[in-house]
Amino acid sequence: VSFSAIDSALSSLKNCQSYINSGMDVATQVALDLVESFNDEEDVNNMEKVMLEYATMDRELNHYIKAFEETINQVKREKPENLPDLENLAREKFLEMESLYSDSDLQRNEKYMYFKEQLKEMKKQYHGNDTIEQIDEDIAVTRSQMNFICPITQVTMKMPVRNKVCGHIYEEDAILEIIQTQKQKKKQVRCPKMGCSHVDVKGSDLVRDEILKRLIDSQKKQ
């Protein structure tokens, strides 16, 4: 058995994860479009089912990769005279991992949680009143003044990202550039929002704020 061939196969499987992530991003965008255009609630619910299917695939793929990696490492460590059936060993490990989880665990998938959060915000924005026009203009103006301007660039954001730790929002490129620069200096990044005490901003803590982006784009069109 060629271990390099197995490594190559595992590498291909890991590439599949990026396709799953892209699929979840697209499903989120479609669901937000449906809410924005006041489509039938059933259509939105169907997108949630799609998200859960993706979350299932993501979990199974993670477990399958982990099971194979553990099996290969075990065989390399033990160096048995007769090579065991790697596929069966990996399958046993995979089934053992899967048995520890239930369907309710899928709802803790990070992208699914983000989907639910963005959907909730979008519904609040567009369905809080009977029509979009009834949203209080003063609130909209205040929100734009507070949230549309990046604390780093001091201009209206194009792709806002929210820090999951402190909740502050920045222009994606601007904050990532600061993180990269400070990383090279082996220094932590303090949140650029004035008065914030968070002193270790990480790229992994940033999530795109699709609702805010849509509000910014909407304001530009006006």
Coordinates of C-alpha atoms in Angstrom, one line a residue:
V1 CA 0.0 0.0 0.0
S2 CA 1.4 3.4 -0.9
F3 CA 0.9 5.8 2.0
S4 CA 1.6 8.7 -0.4
A5 CA -1.4 7.6 -2.5
I6 CA -3.5 7.7 0.7
D7 CA -2.2 11.1 1.6
S8 CA -3.1 12.3 -1.9
A9 CA -6.6 10.9 -1.5
L10 CA -7.0 12.6 1.9
S11 CA -5.8 15.9 0.4
S12 CA -8.5 15.6 -2.3
L13 CA -11.1 15.0 0.4
K14 CA -9.9 18.1 2.3
N15 CA -10.5 20.1 -0.9
C16 CA -14.1 18.9 -0.9
Q17 CA -14.5 20.8 2.4
S18 CA -13.9 24.1 0.6
Y19 CA -16.7 23.2 -1.8
I20 CA -19.1 22.4 1.1
N21 CA -18.1 25.8 2.7
S22 CA -18.8 27.6 -0.6
G23 CA -22.2 25.8 -0.9
M24 CA -23.1 27.0 2.6
D25 CA -22.2 30.5 1.7
V26 CA -24.4 30.4 -1.4
A27 CA -27.3 28.9 0.5
T28 CA -27.0 31.7 3.1
Q29 CA -27.1 34.4 0.3
V30 CA -30.1 32.8 -1.4
A31 CA -32.0 32.6 1.9
L32 CA -31.3 36.3 2.6
D33 CA -32.4 37.2 -1.0
L34 CA -35.6 35.3 -0.3
V35 CA -36.3 37.2 2.9
E36 CA -35.4 40.5 1.2
S37 CA -37.8 39.9 -1.7
F38 CA -40.6 38.7 0.7
N39 CA -40.7 35.2 -0.7
D40 CA -42.7 32.4 0.8
E41 CA -41.5 31.3 4.2
E42 CA -41.4 27.7 3.0
D43 CA -38.7 28.6 0.5
V44 CA -36.6 30.1 3.3
N45 CA -37.2 26.9 5.4
N46 CA -36.0 24.8 2.4
M47 CA -32.7 26.7 2.4
E48 CA -32.4 25.9 6.1
K49 CA -32.8 22.2 5.3
V50 CA -30.1 22.6 2.6
M51 CA -27.8 24.2 5.3
L52 CA -28.3 21.2 7.6
E53 CA -27.6 18.8 4.8
Y54 CA -24.3 20.6 4.1
A55 CA -23.5 20.6 7.9
T56 CA -24.1 16.8 7.8
M57 CA -21.7 16.3 4.9
D58 CA -19.1 18.6 6.6
R59 CA -19.2 16.6 9.8
E60 CA -19.1 13.2 8.0
L61 CA -16.2 14.3 5.9
N62 CA -14.3 15.6 8.9
H63 CA -14.8 12.3 10.7
Y64 CA -13.8 10.3 7.7
I65 CA -10.6 12.3 7.2
K66 CA -9.8 12.1 10.9
A67 CA -10.5 8.3 11.0
F68 CA -8.2 7.6 8.1
E69 CA -5.4 9.9 9.5
E70 CA -5.6 8.1 12.9
T71 CA -5.5 4.7 11.2
I72 CA -2.5 5.6 9.1
N73 CA -0.6 7.0 12.0
Q74 CA -1.4 4.0 14.1
V75 CA -0.1 1.6 11.5
K76 CA 3.1 3.7 11.0
R77 CA 3.7 3.6 14.8
E78 CA 3.0 -0.1 15.3
K79 CA 4.7 -1.3 12.0
P80 CA 2.9 -4.7 12.0
E81 CA 4.4 -7.6 9.9
N82 CA 1.1 -8.1 8.1
L83 CA -0.6 -4.9 7.0
P84 CA -4.2 -4.8 8.3
D85 CA -7.2 -3.9 6.3
L86 CA -6.9 -0.1 6.5
E87 CA -10.3 0.6 5.1
N88 CA -12.1 -1.6 7.7
L89 CA -10.0 -0.1 10.5
A90 CA -10.8 3.5 9.3
R91 CA -14.5 2.6 8.9
E92 CA -14.6 1.3 12.5
K93 CA -13.1 4.6 13.8
F94 CA -15.4 6.6 11.6
L95 CA -18.6 4.8 12.9
E96 CA -17.3 5.2 16.5
M97 CA -16.9 9.0 15.9
E98 CA -20.3 9.3 14.3
S99 CA -22.0 7.5 17.2
L100 CA -20.9 10.2 19.6
Y101 CA -22.9 12.8 17.8
S102 CA -26.6 13.4 17.2
D103 CA -28.6 15.5 14.6
S104 CA -29.0 18.3 17.2
D105 CA -25.2 18.7 17.1
L106 CA -25.4 19.8 13.5
Q107 CA -27.0 23.1 14.7
R108 CA -23.7 24.0 16.3
N109 CA -22.0 24.1 13.0
E110 CA -20.4 27.5 12.7
K111 CA -21.7 28.3 9.3
Y112 CA -25.2 27.1 10.2
M113 CA -25.2 29.3 13.3
Y114 CA -24.1 32.2 11.2
F115 CA -26.9 31.4 8.7
K116 CA -29.5 31.5 11.5
E117 CA -28.2 34.7 13.0
Q118 CA -28.1 36.5 9.7
L119 CA -31.6 35.2 8.8
K120 CA -33.0 36.5 12.1
E121 CA -31.4 39.9 11.6
M122 CA -32.7 40.1 8.0
K123 CA -36.3 39.1 9.1
K124 CA -36.1 41.8 11.8
Q125 CA -35.0 44.4 9.3
Y126 CA -37.5 43.6 6.6
H127 CA -40.5 42.0 8.4
G128 CA -40.4 44.0 11.6
N129 CA -43.0 46.2 10.0
D130 CA -45.5 45.5 7.3
T131 CA -43.4 47.3 4.6
I132 CA -39.8 48.3 4.3
E133 CA -40.9 52.0 3.9
Q134 CA -42.3 52.0 7.4
I135 CA -38.9 51.4 9.0
D136 CA -38.2 54.6 11.0
E137 CA -35.8 56.8 9.0
D138 CA -34.2 58.2 12.1
I139 CA -33.2 54.8 13.2
A140 CA -31.8 54.0 9.8
V141 CA -29.8 57.2 9.7
T142 CA -28.4 56.6 13.2
R143 CA -27.5 53.1 12.3
S144 CA -25.7 54.3 9.2
Q145 CA -23.7 56.9 11.2
M146 CA -22.8 54.3 13.8
N147 CA -22.0 51.3 11.7
F148 CA -21.3 52.2 8.1
I149 CA -18.0 53.9 8.8
C150 CA -15.0 51.7 9.4
P151 CA -13.0 52.7 12.6
I152 CA -9.8 52.0 10.7
T153 CA -10.3 53.7 7.3
Q154 CA -12.9 56.2 8.5
V155 CA -14.8 55.7 5.2
T156 CA -18.0 53.8 4.4
M157 CA -17.3 50.0 4.4
K158 CA -17.6 47.8 1.3
M159 CA -17.3 44.4 3.1
P160 CA -18.0 44.8 6.8
V161 CA -16.8 42.0 9.1
R162 CA -17.9 41.7 12.7
N163 CA -15.6 40.6 15.6
K164 CA -17.4 37.7 17.3
V165 CA -15.6 38.5 20.6
C166 CA -16.3 42.2 21.1
G167 CA -19.0 42.7 18.4
H168 CA -17.2 45.6 16.7
I169 CA -17.3 46.0 12.9
Y170 CA -14.4 46.9 10.5
E171 CA -13.6 46.9 6.8
E172 CA -12.4 43.3 6.0
D173 CA -9.3 44.2 4.0
A174 CA -8.2 46.9 6.6
I175 CA -8.4 44.7 9.7
L176 CA -6.8 41.7 7.9
E177 CA -3.9 43.9 6.8
I178 CA -3.4 45.1 10.4
I179 CA -3.5 41.5 11.7
Q180 CA -1.0 40.4 9.1
T181 CA 1.4 43.3 9.9
Q182 CA 1.3 42.7 13.6
K183 CA 1.7 39.0 13.1
Q184 CA 5.0 39.6 11.4
K185 CA 6.1 41.7 14.3
K186 CA 4.8 38.9 16.7
K187 CA 2.4 41.3 18.3
Q188 CA -1.3 41.1 19.2
V189 CA -3.9 43.4 17.6
R190 CA -6.0 45.6 19.8
C191 CA -9.6 46.3 18.6
P192 CA -9.4 49.5 16.5
K193 CA -12.8 50.7 17.9
M194 CA -12.1 53.5 20.4
G195 CA -12.7 52.5 24.0
C196 CA -12.8 48.7 23.3
S197 CA -10.7 46.7 25.8
H198 CA -10.3 43.6 23.5
V199 CA -6.6 43.3 22.8
D200 CA -6.3 40.1 20.7
V201 CA -8.2 40.4 17.5
K202 CA -7.8 37.2 15.4
G203 CA -8.8 36.6 11.7
S204 CA -10.7 33.5 12.9
D205 CA -12.9 35.7 15.1
L206 CA -14.1 37.7 12.1
V207 CA -17.4 37.0 10.3
R208 CA -18.9 38.9 7.4
D209 CA -21.9 41.0 8.2
E210 CA -24.2 40.3 5.2
I211 CA -27.1 42.4 6.6
L212 CA -25.0 45.5 7.1
K213 CA -23.4 45.1 3.7
R214 CA -26.9 45.0 2.1
L215 CA -27.9 48.1 4.1
I216 CA -24.8 49.9 2.9
D217 CA -25.4 48.8 -0.7
S218 CA -29.0 49.9 -0.4
Q219 CA -28.0 53.3 0.8
K220 CA -25.5 53.7 -2.1
K221 CA -28.3 53.0 -4.6
Q222 CA -30.4 55.8 -3.0

